[in-house]
Amino acid sequence: MPQIAQLADTWSSQVFWLLVFFGITFFVIGKIMVPKVMDTVAQRDGQIAADLAAAKAARDAADEQEEAWRVKENENRAAAQAIVAKAKDEAAAKSEKKLAAAQKRIDKKLADAEARIDEARTEALAEVENVAVEAAQDIVKTLAGVTVTKPVATKAVKEQMAHG
Amino acid sequence: MAADQAKVDPMKQFAIEAIGGTQGWEIAGFNIAFTNSAMWMLITTVVLFVFVLGGMKRELVPGRWQMMVETFTGFIDNMLEANIGKEGRKYVPYVFSLFMFILIANLIGLLPLGLVGIHPFTFTSHFTVTGVLAIISFSIVLIVGFWKHGLHFFSLFVPHGTPLPMVPVIAPIEFISFMVRPFSLALRLFVAMMAGHVLLKVLSSFVIDGTNAGAGFGALVGLPSFLLMIGISALEILVAGIQAYVFALLTSLYINDAEHLH
């Protein structure tokens, strides 16, 4: 086994050159180069984290604006609905008023007409009575030869008419 | 007779040879010959450097290469954060270096470069190397532990909620298990890498010797061995990754002990 057989002759050379080359590896590669490589990685990670944070902030801002827009939109819609409702109420009130006025006029006309009808009927009845009275006087005069005064005849006719 | 003997020595791949007359290099009496082992450490360092360099384009939208490098740093970062917490991040340079150094060494050692005449050398199959790495990890644990907690660090050896009469028994056990850590850390990697390479070499010697012994032996021994080698090579790639991961994971767990005690 050369590791043991040559130990006495070679150990100092082995140790010396190992220290030299491992020393170079450690001080040049490990101490100077590796930190730069890791620095690059850290920079990249930082950049990615910053970009992600910026993207998140932008998204949050967009969400906020959308929410604000939604609130505003809802307000506008509510305002529009209020205007529509108001207009509807006003229109309804106006038409109701008009309807009421028309109704009133119609009622008045109806009442007038009814009054006139009543009058006409009363007049007609009075006419009928007069006619009946005259007829009764004529009939009595013709049949019995008795002249009946108008008030008596009227009374008799009224009695008869009241009995139907 | 020489032709009949096995030409494949499974241990030859672990032999260390000085390259280009550097045999005599010394510092303060210690030999520091530039060996094939040092050569593959250099190659590992260069490969790792190029790999990480490709990930330093610092683009906001990463390309494939940058993505790959970032995956590895992120993997180590996550492991440390999961095991240690926020304080774990300052160990990323060390654990990343450790993990990638071992991983690339393991993987490069497995490359079939022998086909083009280069002999790959897996320096993680030497306990001298894994031992040094383990000692570095263990030293970090000790330094961090004593730095953060002072002598209170010794309470690591008395798990929370231990009944008082049990303390004299538990504490030595905990102490031994603590002191064994660098050895288990070093030996695990060394043994795993060495065993895999020896196994592959032994099987390859079956293929070569079996085929040399005739068509019958070649079909009976060589072919199944070769198929087995393909499977074991795949397994070794997995082991290369797992052992690097285990080394880094255990290091981070030990550092967690030092950071938070129990």
CSV table of C-alpha atoms in Angstrom, one decimal:
chain,number,residue,atom,x,y,z
A,1,MET,CA,0.0,0.0,0.0
A,2,PRO,CA,1.9,3.1,-1.2
A,3,GLN,CA,-0.1,5.3,1.2
A,4,ILE,CA,1.8,3.7,4.0
A,5,ALA,CA,5.0,2.5,2.2
A,6,GLN,CA,5.7,5.9,0.9
A,7,LEU,CA,4.5,7.8,3.9
A,8,ALA,CA,7.9,8.8,5.3
A,9,ASP,CA,9.1,10.0,2.0
A,10,THR,CA,6.1,11.8,0.7
A,11,TRP,CA,4.0,13.1,3.6
A,12,SER,CA,5.7,16.5,3.8
A,13,SER,CA,5.2,17.0,0.0
A,14,GLN,CA,1.6,15.9,0.2
A,15,VAL,CA,0.8,18.2,3.1
A,16,PHE,CA,2.7,21.1,1.5
A,17,TRP,CA,1.1,20.9,-1.9
A,18,LEU,CA,-2.4,20.2,-0.4
A,19,LEU,CA,-2.1,23.3,1.7
A,20,VAL,CA,-0.9,25.3,-1.3
A,21,PHE,CA,-3.7,24.2,-3.6
A,22,PHE,CA,-6.5,24.0,-1.1
A,23,GLY,CA,-5.3,27.4,0.2
A,24,ILE,CA,-5.6,28.8,-3.3
A,25,THR,CA,-9.0,27.1,-3.7
A,26,PHE,CA,-10.2,28.6,-0.4
A,27,PHE,CA,-8.8,32.1,-0.6
A,28,VAL,CA,-9.3,32.7,-4.4
A,29,ILE,CA,-12.4,30.6,-5.2
A,30,GLY,CA,-14.1,30.3,-1.8
A,31,LYS,CA,-13.4,33.7,-0.4
A,32,ILE,CA,-13.5,35.9,-3.6
A,33,MET,CA,-15.4,34.1,-6.3
A,34,VAL,CA,-18.2,32.3,-4.4
A,35,PRO,CA,-19.4,35.4,-2.6
A,36,LYS,CA,-19.8,37.1,-5.9
A,37,VAL,CA,-21.8,34.2,-7.3
A,38,MET,CA,-24.0,34.2,-4.2
A,39,ASP,CA,-24.3,37.9,-4.4
A,40,THR,CA,-25.7,37.6,-8.0
A,41,VAL,CA,-28.2,35.0,-6.7
A,42,ALA,CA,-29.2,37.3,-3.8
A,43,GLN,CA,-29.6,40.2,-6.2
A,44,ARG,CA,-31.8,38.1,-8.5
A,45,ASP,CA,-33.9,36.9,-5.6
A,46,GLY,CA,-34.2,40.5,-4.4
A,47,GLN,CA,-35.2,41.6,-7.9
A,48,ILE,CA,-37.8,38.9,-8.2
A,49,ALA,CA,-39.2,39.7,-4.7
A,50,ALA,CA,-39.3,43.4,-5.6
A,51,ASP,CA,-41.1,42.7,-8.9
A,52,LEU,CA,-43.5,40.4,-7.2
A,53,ALA,CA,-44.2,43.1,-4.6
A,54,ALA,CA,-44.7,45.7,-7.3
A,55,ALA,CA,-47.1,43.4,-9.2
A,56,LYS,CA,-49.0,42.8,-6.0
A,57,ALA,CA,-49.2,46.5,-5.2
A,58,ALA,CA,-50.4,47.2,-8.8
A,59,ARG,CA,-53.1,44.5,-8.4
A,60,ASP,CA,-54.2,45.9,-5.1
A,61,ALA,CA,-54.4,49.4,-6.6
A,62,ALA,CA,-56.5,48.0,-9.4
A,63,ASP,CA,-58.7,46.2,-7.0
A,64,GLU,CA,-59.1,49.4,-5.0
A,65,GLN,CA,-60.0,51.4,-8.1
A,66,GLU,CA,-62.5,48.8,-9.2
A,67,GLU,CA,-64.1,48.8,-5.7
A,68,ALA,CA,-64.3,52.6,-5.9
A,69,TRP,CA,-65.8,52.4,-9.3
A,70,ARG,CA,-68.3,49.9,-8.1
A,71,VAL,CA,-69.3,52.1,-5.2
A,72,LYS,CA,-69.6,55.1,-7.5
A,73,GLU,CA,-71.6,53.0,-10.0
A,74,ASN,CA,-73.9,51.9,-7.3
A,75,GLU,CA,-74.4,55.4,-6.1
A,76,ASN,CA,-75.1,56.6,-9.7
A,77,ARG,CA,-77.6,53.7,-10.2
A,78,ALA,CA,-79.3,54.6,-6.9
A,79,ALA,CA,-79.5,58.2,-7.9
A,80,ALA,CA,-80.9,57.4,-11.3
A,81,GLN,CA,-83.5,55.1,-9.7
A,82,ALA,CA,-84.5,57.9,-7.4
A,83,ILE,CA,-84.9,60.3,-10.3
A,84,VAL,CA,-87.0,57.7,-12.1
A,85,ALA,CA,-89.1,57.0,-9.1
A,86,LYS,CA,-89.6,60.7,-8.4
A,87,ALA,CA,-90.7,61.3,-12.0
A,88,LYS,CA,-93.0,58.3,-11.8
A,89,ASP,CA,-94.6,59.7,-8.6
A,90,GLU,CA,-95.0,63.1,-10.1
A,91,ALA,CA,-96.6,61.8,-13.2
A,92,ALA,CA,-98.9,59.6,-11.1
A,93,ALA,CA,-99.9,62.5,-8.9
A,94,LYS,CA,-100.5,64.7,-12.0
A,95,SER,CA,-102.6,62.1,-13.7
A,96,GLU,CA,-104.5,61.4,-10.5
A,97,LYS,CA,-105.3,65.1,-10.2
A,98,LYS,CA,-106.4,65.2,-13.8
A,99,LEU,CA,-108.5,62.2,-13.3
A,100,ALA,CA,-110.1,63.6,-10.2
A,101,ALA,CA,-110.9,66.9,-12.0
A,102,ALA,CA,-112.4,65.0,-14.9
A,103,GLN,CA,-114.4,62.8,-12.5
A,104,LYS,CA,-115.6,65.9,-10.8
A,105,ARG,CA,-116.8,67.4,-14.1
A,106,ILE,CA,-118.5,64.2,-15.0
A,107,ASP,CA,-120.2,63.9,-11.6
A,108,LYS,CA,-121.4,67.5,-12.0
A,109,LYS,CA,-122.8,66.8,-15.5
A,110,LEU,CA,-124.4,63.6,-14.2
A,111,ALA,CA,-126.0,65.5,-11.3
A,112,ASP,CA,-127.2,68.3,-13.6
A,113,ALA,CA,-128.6,65.7,-16.0
A,114,GLU,CA,-130.3,63.9,-13.2
A,115,ALA,CA,-131.8,67.2,-11.9
A,116,ARG,CA,-133.0,68.0,-15.3
A,117,ILE,CA,-134.5,64.5,-15.6
A,118,ASP,CA,-136.3,64.9,-12.3
A,119,GLU,CA,-137.6,68.3,-13.3
A,120,ALA,CA,-138.8,66.9,-16.5
A,121,ARG,CA,-140.4,64.0,-14.8
A,122,THR,CA,-142.1,66.3,-12.2
A,123,GLU,CA,-143.3,68.5,-15.0
A,124,ALA,CA,-144.5,65.6,-17.0
A,125,LEU,CA,-146.3,64.2,-13.9
A,126,ALA,CA,-147.9,67.6,-13.3
A,127,GLU,CA,-148.9,67.7,-16.9
A,128,VAL,CA,-150.4,64.2,-16.6
A,129,GLU,CA,-152.2,65.3,-13.5
A,130,ASN,CA,-153.6,68.4,-15.2
A,131,VAL,CA,-154.6,66.3,-18.2
A,132,ALA,CA,-156.2,63.7,-15.8
A,133,VAL,CA,-158.0,66.4,-13.9
A,134,GLU,CA,-159.3,68.0,-17.1
A,135,ALA,CA,-160.2,64.6,-18.4
A,136,ALA,CA,-162.0,63.7,-15.2
A,137,GLN,CA,-164.0,67.0,-15.3
A,138,ASP,CA,-164.9,66.4,-18.8
A,139,ILE,CA,-165.9,62.7,-18.1
A,140,VAL,CA,-167.9,63.7,-15.1
A,141,LYS,CA,-169.6,66.5,-17.0
A,142,THR,CA,-170.4,64.3,-19.9
A,143,LEU,CA,-171.5,61.3,-17.9
A,144,ALA,CA,-173.2,62.9,-14.9
A,145,GLY,CA,-173.8,66.4,-16.1
A,146,VAL,CA,-172.2,67.6,-13.0
A,147,THR,CA,-169.7,70.3,-13.1
A,148,VAL,CA,-166.9,69.5,-10.8
A,149,THR,CA,-164.7,72.3,-9.7
A,150,LYS,CA,-161.0,72.0,-10.5
A,151,PRO,CA,-159.8,71.6,-6.9
A,152,VAL,CA,-162.2,68.7,-6.2
A,153,ALA,CA,-161.2,67.0,-9.4
A,154,THR,CA,-157.6,67.5,-8.6
A,155,LYS,CA,-158.1,66.0,-5.1
A,156,ALA,CA,-159.9,63.0,-6.5
A,157,VAL,CA,-157.3,62.4,-9.2
A,158,LYS,CA,-154.4,62.7,-6.7
A,159,GLU,CA,-156.2,60.2,-4.5
A,160,GLN,CA,-156.6,57.8,-7.4
A,161,MET,CA,-153.0,58.3,-8.5
A,162,ALA,CA,-151.7,57.8,-5.0
A,163,HIS,CA,-153.5,54.5,-4.9
A,164,GLY,CA,-152.0,53.6,-8.3
B,1,MET,CA,7.3,-16.5,-16.9
B,2,ALA,CA,7.1,-12.7,-16.8
B,3,ALA,CA,4.3,-12.7,-19.3
B,4,ASP,CA,2.2,-15.1,-17.2
B,5,GLN,CA,2.3,-12.8,-14.2
B,6,ALA,CA,-0.4,-10.3,-13.6
B,7,LYS,CA,0.6,-7.0,-15.2
B,8,VAL,CA,-1.9,-5.0,-13.3
B,9,ASP,CA,-0.8,-4.1,-9.8
B,10,PRO,CA,-3.9,-2.7,-8.1
B,11,MET,CA,-1.7,-0.6,-5.8
B,12,LYS,CA,0.4,1.0,-8.5
B,13,GLN,CA,-2.2,3.7,-9.1
B,14,PHE,CA,-1.6,5.0,-5.6
B,15,ALA,CA,2.2,5.3,-5.9
B,16,ILE,CA,3.5,8.8,-5.7
B,17,GLU,CA,6.3,9.9,-8.1
B,18,ALA,CA,8.1,13.1,-8.3
B,19,ILE,CA,7.7,14.9,-11.6
B,20,GLY,CA,10.5,16.4,-13.7
B,21,GLY,CA,13.5,16.2,-11.3
B,22,THR,CA,11.8,18.0,-8.4
B,23,GLN,CA,12.8,15.1,-6.1
B,24,GLY,CA,15.2,17.2,-4.2
B,25,TRP,CA,13.0,20.2,-3.5
B,26,GLU,CA,13.1,21.0,0.2
B,27,ILE,CA,11.8,23.7,2.6
B,28,ALA,CA,13.5,23.7,6.0
B,29,GLY,CA,14.6,20.1,5.6
B,30,PHE,CA,11.1,18.9,4.5
B,31,ASN,CA,10.8,17.3,1.1
B,32,ILE,CA,8.3,19.1,-1.1
B,33,ALA,CA,8.8,17.4,-4.4
B,34,PHE,CA,6.2,18.3,-7.0
B,35,THR,CA,4.6,14.8,-7.4
B,36,ASN,CA,1.9,13.4,-9.5
B,37,SER,CA,-0.3,13.9,-6.5
B,38,ALA,CA,0.5,17.6,-6.4
B,39,MET,CA,-0.1,17.7,-10.2
B,40,TRP,CA,-3.6,16.5,-9.8
B,41,MET,CA,-4.2,18.9,-6.9
B,42,LEU,CA,-3.2,21.6,-9.3
B,43,ILE,CA,-5.4,20.3,-12.1
B,44,THR,CA,-8.3,20.0,-9.6
B,45,THR,CA,-7.7,23.6,-8.5
B,46,VAL,CA,-7.6,24.8,-12.1
B,47,VAL,CA,-10.8,22.9,-13.1
B,48,LEU,CA,-12.6,24.3,-10.1
B,49,PHE,CA,-11.4,27.8,-10.8
B,50,VAL,CA,-12.5,27.6,-14.5
B,51,PHE,CA,-15.9,26.1,-13.4
B,52,VAL,CA,-16.6,28.8,-10.9
B,53,LEU,CA,-15.2,31.5,-13.2
B,54,GLY,CA,-17.8,30.4,-15.8
B,55,GLY,CA,-20.5,31.2,-13.2
B,56,MET,CA,-19.3,34.7,-12.6
B,57,LYS,CA,-20.9,36.4,-15.6
B,58,ARG,CA,-23.3,37.9,-13.0
B,59,GLU,CA,-26.2,37.9,-15.4
B,60,LEU,CA,-29.7,38.5,-14.1
B,61,VAL,CA,-31.0,35.7,-16.2
B,62,PRO,CA,-28.4,33.0,-15.8
B,63,GLY,CA,-27.1,30.8,-18.6
B,64,ARG,CA,-26.6,27.0,-18.2
B,65,TRP,CA,-23.1,27.3,-16.8
B,66,GLN,CA,-23.9,30.1,-14.4
B,67,MET,CA,-27.0,28.2,-13.3
B,68,MET,CA,-24.8,25.1,-12.6
B,69,VAL,CA,-22.4,27.1,-10.4
B,70,GLU,CA,-25.2,28.8,-8.7
B,71,THR,CA,-26.9,25.4,-8.0
B,72,PHE,CA,-23.7,24.3,-6.2
B,73,THR,CA,-23.3,27.4,-4.2
B,74,GLY,CA,-27.0,27.3,-3.4
B,75,PHE,CA,-26.7,23.7,-2.4
B,76,ILE,CA,-23.9,24.4,0.1
B,77,ASP,CA,-25.7,27.5,1.3
B,78,ASN,CA,-28.9,25.6,2.0
B,79,MET,CA,-27.0,22.7,3.6
B,80,LEU,CA,-25.3,25.1,6.0
B,81,GLU,CA,-28.5,27.0,6.7
B,82,ALA,CA,-30.4,23.8,7.4
B,83,ASN,CA,-27.7,22.5,9.7
B,84,ILE,CA,-26.3,25.6,11.4
B,85,GLY,CA,-28.8,28.3,10.7
B,86,LYS,CA,-28.2,31.9,9.7
B,87,GLU,CA,-24.7,31.9,11.3
B,88,GLY,CA,-23.9,29.1,8.8
B,89,ARG,CA,-23.6,31.4,5.9
B,90,LYS,CA,-20.1,32.6,6.9
B,91,TYR,CA,-18.8,29.0,6.5
B,92,VAL,CA,-20.0,28.8,2.8
B,93,PRO,CA,-16.5,29.7,1.4
B,94,TYR,CA,-14.8,27.0,3.4
B,95,VAL,CA,-17.4,24.2,3.0
B,96,PHE,CA,-17.9,25.1,-0.7
B,97,SER,CA,-14.1,24.9,-1.3
B,98,LEU,CA,-14.0,21.6,0.6
B,99,PHE,CA,-16.9,20.0,-1.1
B,100,MET,CA,-15.9,21.1,-4.6
B,101,PHE,CA,-12.3,20.3,-4.1
B,102,ILE,CA,-13.1,16.7,-3.0
B,103,LEU,CA,-15.8,16.2,-5.5
B,104,ILE,CA,-13.7,17.3,-8.5
B,105,ALA,CA,-10.7,15.3,-7.2
B,106,ASN,CA,-12.8,12.2,-6.9
B,107,LEU,CA,-14.4,12.6,-10.3
B,108,ILE,CA,-11.2,13.5,-12.1
B,109,GLY,CA,-9.5,10.5,-10.5
B,110,LEU,CA,-12.2,8.3,-12.1
B,111,LEU,CA,-11.7,9.6,-15.7
B,112,PRO,CA,-10.5,6.9,-18.0
B,113,LEU,CA,-7.4,9.0,-19.0
B,114,GLY,CA,-5.3,5.9,-19.0
B,115,LEU,CA,-6.6,5.3,-22.5
B,116,VAL,CA,-4.6,8.3,-23.8
B,117,GLY,CA,-1.5,7.5,-21.7
B,118,ILE,CA,-2.1,9.9,-18.8
B,119,HIS,CA,-2.4,8.2,-15.4
B,120,PRO,CA,-5.1,9.8,-13.3
B,121,PHE,CA,-4.2,10.0,-9.6
B,122,THR,CA,-6.9,10.3,-7.0
B,123,PHE,CA,-5.2,12.2,-4.2
B,124,THR,CA,-8.3,11.7,-2.0
B,125,SER,CA,-7.3,8.1,-1.8
B,126,HIS,CA,-4.3,9.1,0.4
B,127,PHE,CA,-5.0,9.5,4.1
B,128,THR,CA,-2.3,12.1,4.3
B,129,VAL,CA,-4.5,14.3,2.1
B,130,THR,CA,-7.8,13.4,3.7
B,131,GLY,CA,-6.2,13.7,7.1
B,132,VAL,CA,-5.1,17.2,6.5
B,133,LEU,CA,-8.6,18.2,5.3
B,134,ALA,CA,-10.1,16.5,8.3
B,135,ILE,CA,-7.7,18.3,10.6
B,136,ILE,CA,-8.5,21.6,9.0
B,137,SER,CA,-12.3,21.0,9.6
B,138,PHE,CA,-11.6,19.8,13.1
B,139,SER,CA,-9.5,22.8,13.8
B,140,ILE,CA,-12.2,25.1,12.7
B,141,VAL,CA,-14.6,23.4,15.0
B,142,LEU,CA,-12.2,23.8,17.9
B,143,ILE,CA,-11.3,27.4,17.1
B,144,VAL,CA,-15.0,28.4,16.6
B,145,GLY,CA,-16.0,26.5,19.7
B,146,PHE,CA,-13.5,28.0,22.1
B,147,TRP,CA,-13.8,31.4,20.5
B,148,LYS,CA,-17.6,31.5,20.9
B,149,HIS,CA,-18.0,29.6,24.1
B,150,GLY,CA,-14.7,29.7,25.9
B,151,LEU,CA,-14.3,26.9,28.4
B,152,HIS,CA,-18.0,26.4,28.3
B,153,PHE,CA,-17.3,24.5,25.0
B,154,PHE,CA,-16.5,21.5,27.2
B,155,SER,CA,-20.2,21.2,28.1
B,156,LEU,CA,-20.4,19.6,24.6
B,157,PHE,CA,-19.2,16.5,26.4
B,158,VAL,CA,-22.2,16.5,28.8
B,159,PRO,CA,-25.3,16.2,26.7
B,160,HIS,CA,-28.2,18.3,27.9
B,161,GLY,CA,-30.3,16.5,30.5
B,162,THR,CA,-27.7,13.9,31.6
B,163,PRO,CA,-28.3,12.8,35.2
B,164,LEU,CA,-25.5,13.9,37.4
B,165,PRO,CA,-24.3,10.4,38.4
B,166,MET,CA,-24.0,9.5,34.7
B,167,VAL,CA,-21.8,12.5,33.9
B,168,PRO,CA,-18.5,10.7,34.8
B,169,VAL,CA,-19.4,7.9,32.5
B,170,ILE,CA,-21.0,9.9,29.6
B,171,ALA,CA,-18.3,12.6,29.5
B,172,PRO,CA,-15.4,10.3,28.5
B,173,ILE,CA,-17.5,8.6,26.0
B,174,GLU,CA,-18.5,11.9,24.4
B,175,PHE,CA,-14.9,13.0,24.6
B,176,ILE,CA,-13.7,10.0,22.7
B,177,SER,CA,-16.4,10.2,20.1
B,178,PHE,CA,-15.5,13.8,19.7
B,179,MET,CA,-11.8,13.1,19.3
B,180,VAL,CA,-12.5,10.3,16.8
B,181,ARG,CA,-14.3,12.7,14.5
B,182,PRO,CA,-11.2,13.8,12.4
B,183,PHE,CA,-10.1,10.2,12.0
B,184,SER,CA,-13.5,9.0,10.9
B,185,LEU,CA,-13.8,11.9,8.6
B,186,ALA,CA,-10.4,11.3,7.0
B,187,LEU,CA,-10.6,7.5,6.9
B,188,ARG,CA,-14.1,7.4,5.5
B,189,LEU,CA,-13.1,9.3,2.4
B,190,PHE,CA,-9.7,7.6,2.0
B,191,VAL,CA,-11.2,4.1,2.3
B,192,ALA,CA,-14.1,4.7,0.0
B,193,MET,CA,-12.0,6.2,-2.7
B,194,MET,CA,-9.2,3.6,-2.4
B,195,ALA,CA,-11.6,0.6,-2.2
B,196,GLY,CA,-13.4,1.7,-5.4
B,197,HIS,CA,-10.2,2.1,-7.3
B,198,VAL,CA,-8.7,-1.1,-6.1
B,199,LEU,CA,-11.8,-3.0,-7.0
B,200,LEU,CA,-11.8,-1.5,-10.5
B,201,LYS,CA,-8.2,-2.4,-10.9
B,202,VAL,CA,-8.7,-5.9,-9.7
B,203,LEU,CA,-11.6,-6.4,-12.1
B,204,SER,CA,-9.5,-5.0,-14.9
B,205,SER,CA,-6.8,-7.4,-14.2
B,206,PHE,CA,-9.4,-10.2,-14.4
B,207,VAL,CA,-10.4,-8.9,-17.8
B,208,ILE,CA,-6.8,-8.7,-19.1
B,209,ASP,CA,-5.5,-11.9,-17.6
B,210,GLY,CA,-8.7,-13.8,-18.5
B,211,THR,CA,-8.5,-12.6,-22.1
B,212,ASN,CA,-4.8,-13.4,-22.3
B,213,ALA,CA,-5.5,-17.0,-21.0
B,214,GLY,CA,-7.7,-17.7,-24.1
B,215,ALA,CA,-11.0,-17.1,-25.6
B,216,GLY,CA,-12.8,-19.4,-23.2
B,217,PHE,CA,-11.5,-17.7,-20.1
B,218,GLY,CA,-12.1,-14.3,-21.8
B,219,ALA,CA,-15.8,-15.1,-22.3
B,220,LEU,CA,-16.2,-16.8,-18.9
B,221,VAL,CA,-14.2,-14.4,-16.7
B,222,GLY,CA,-13.3,-11.3,-18.8
B,223,LEU,CA,-16.7,-10.4,-20.1
B,224,PRO,CA,-18.6,-10.6,-16.8
B,225,SER,CA,-15.8,-8.7,-15.1
B,226,PHE,CA,-16.0,-6.1,-17.8
B,227,LEU,CA,-19.8,-5.7,-17.4
B,228,LEU,CA,-19.3,-5.6,-13.6
B,229,MET,CA,-16.7,-2.8,-14.1
B,230,ILE,CA,-19.2,-0.7,-16.1
B,231,GLY,CA,-21.7,-1.0,-13.2
B,232,ILE,CA,-19.1,-0.3,-10.6
B,233,SER,CA,-17.8,2.7,-12.5
B,234,ALA,CA,-21.3,4.1,-12.3
B,235,LEU,CA,-21.4,3.3,-8.6
B,236,GLU,CA,-18.0,5.0,-8.1
B,237,ILE,CA,-19.3,8.2,-9.7
B,238,LEU,CA,-22.1,8.1,-7.2
B,239,VAL,CA,-19.6,7.3,-4.4
B,240,ALA,CA,-17.4,10.2,-5.5
B,241,GLY,CA,-20.4,12.6,-5.1
B,242,ILE,CA,-21.6,11.0,-1.9
B,243,GLN,CA,-18.3,11.0,-0.1
B,244,ALA,CA,-17.7,14.7,-1.0
B,245,TYR,CA,-21.2,15.4,0.3
B,246,VAL,CA,-20.7,13.4,3.5
B,247,PHE,CA,-17.4,15.2,4.2
B,248,ALA,CA,-19.0,18.6,3.7
B,249,LEU,CA,-22.2,17.5,5.6
B,250,LEU,CA,-20.3,16.2,8.6
B,251,THR,CA,-18.1,19.2,8.7
B,252,SER,CA,-21.2,21.4,8.8
B,253,LEU,CA,-22.7,19.3,11.5
B,254,TYR,CA,-19.5,19.5,13.6
B,255,ILE,CA,-19.4,23.3,13.0
B,256,ASN,CA,-23.0,23.4,14.2
B,257,ASP,CA,-21.9,21.7,17.5
B,258,ALA,CA,-19.2,24.4,17.9
B,259,GLU,CA,-21.7,27.2,17.1
B,260,HIS,CA,-24.6,26.0,19.2
B,261,LEU,CA,-23.1,23.3,21.5
B,262,HIS,CA,-25.8,20.7,21.8
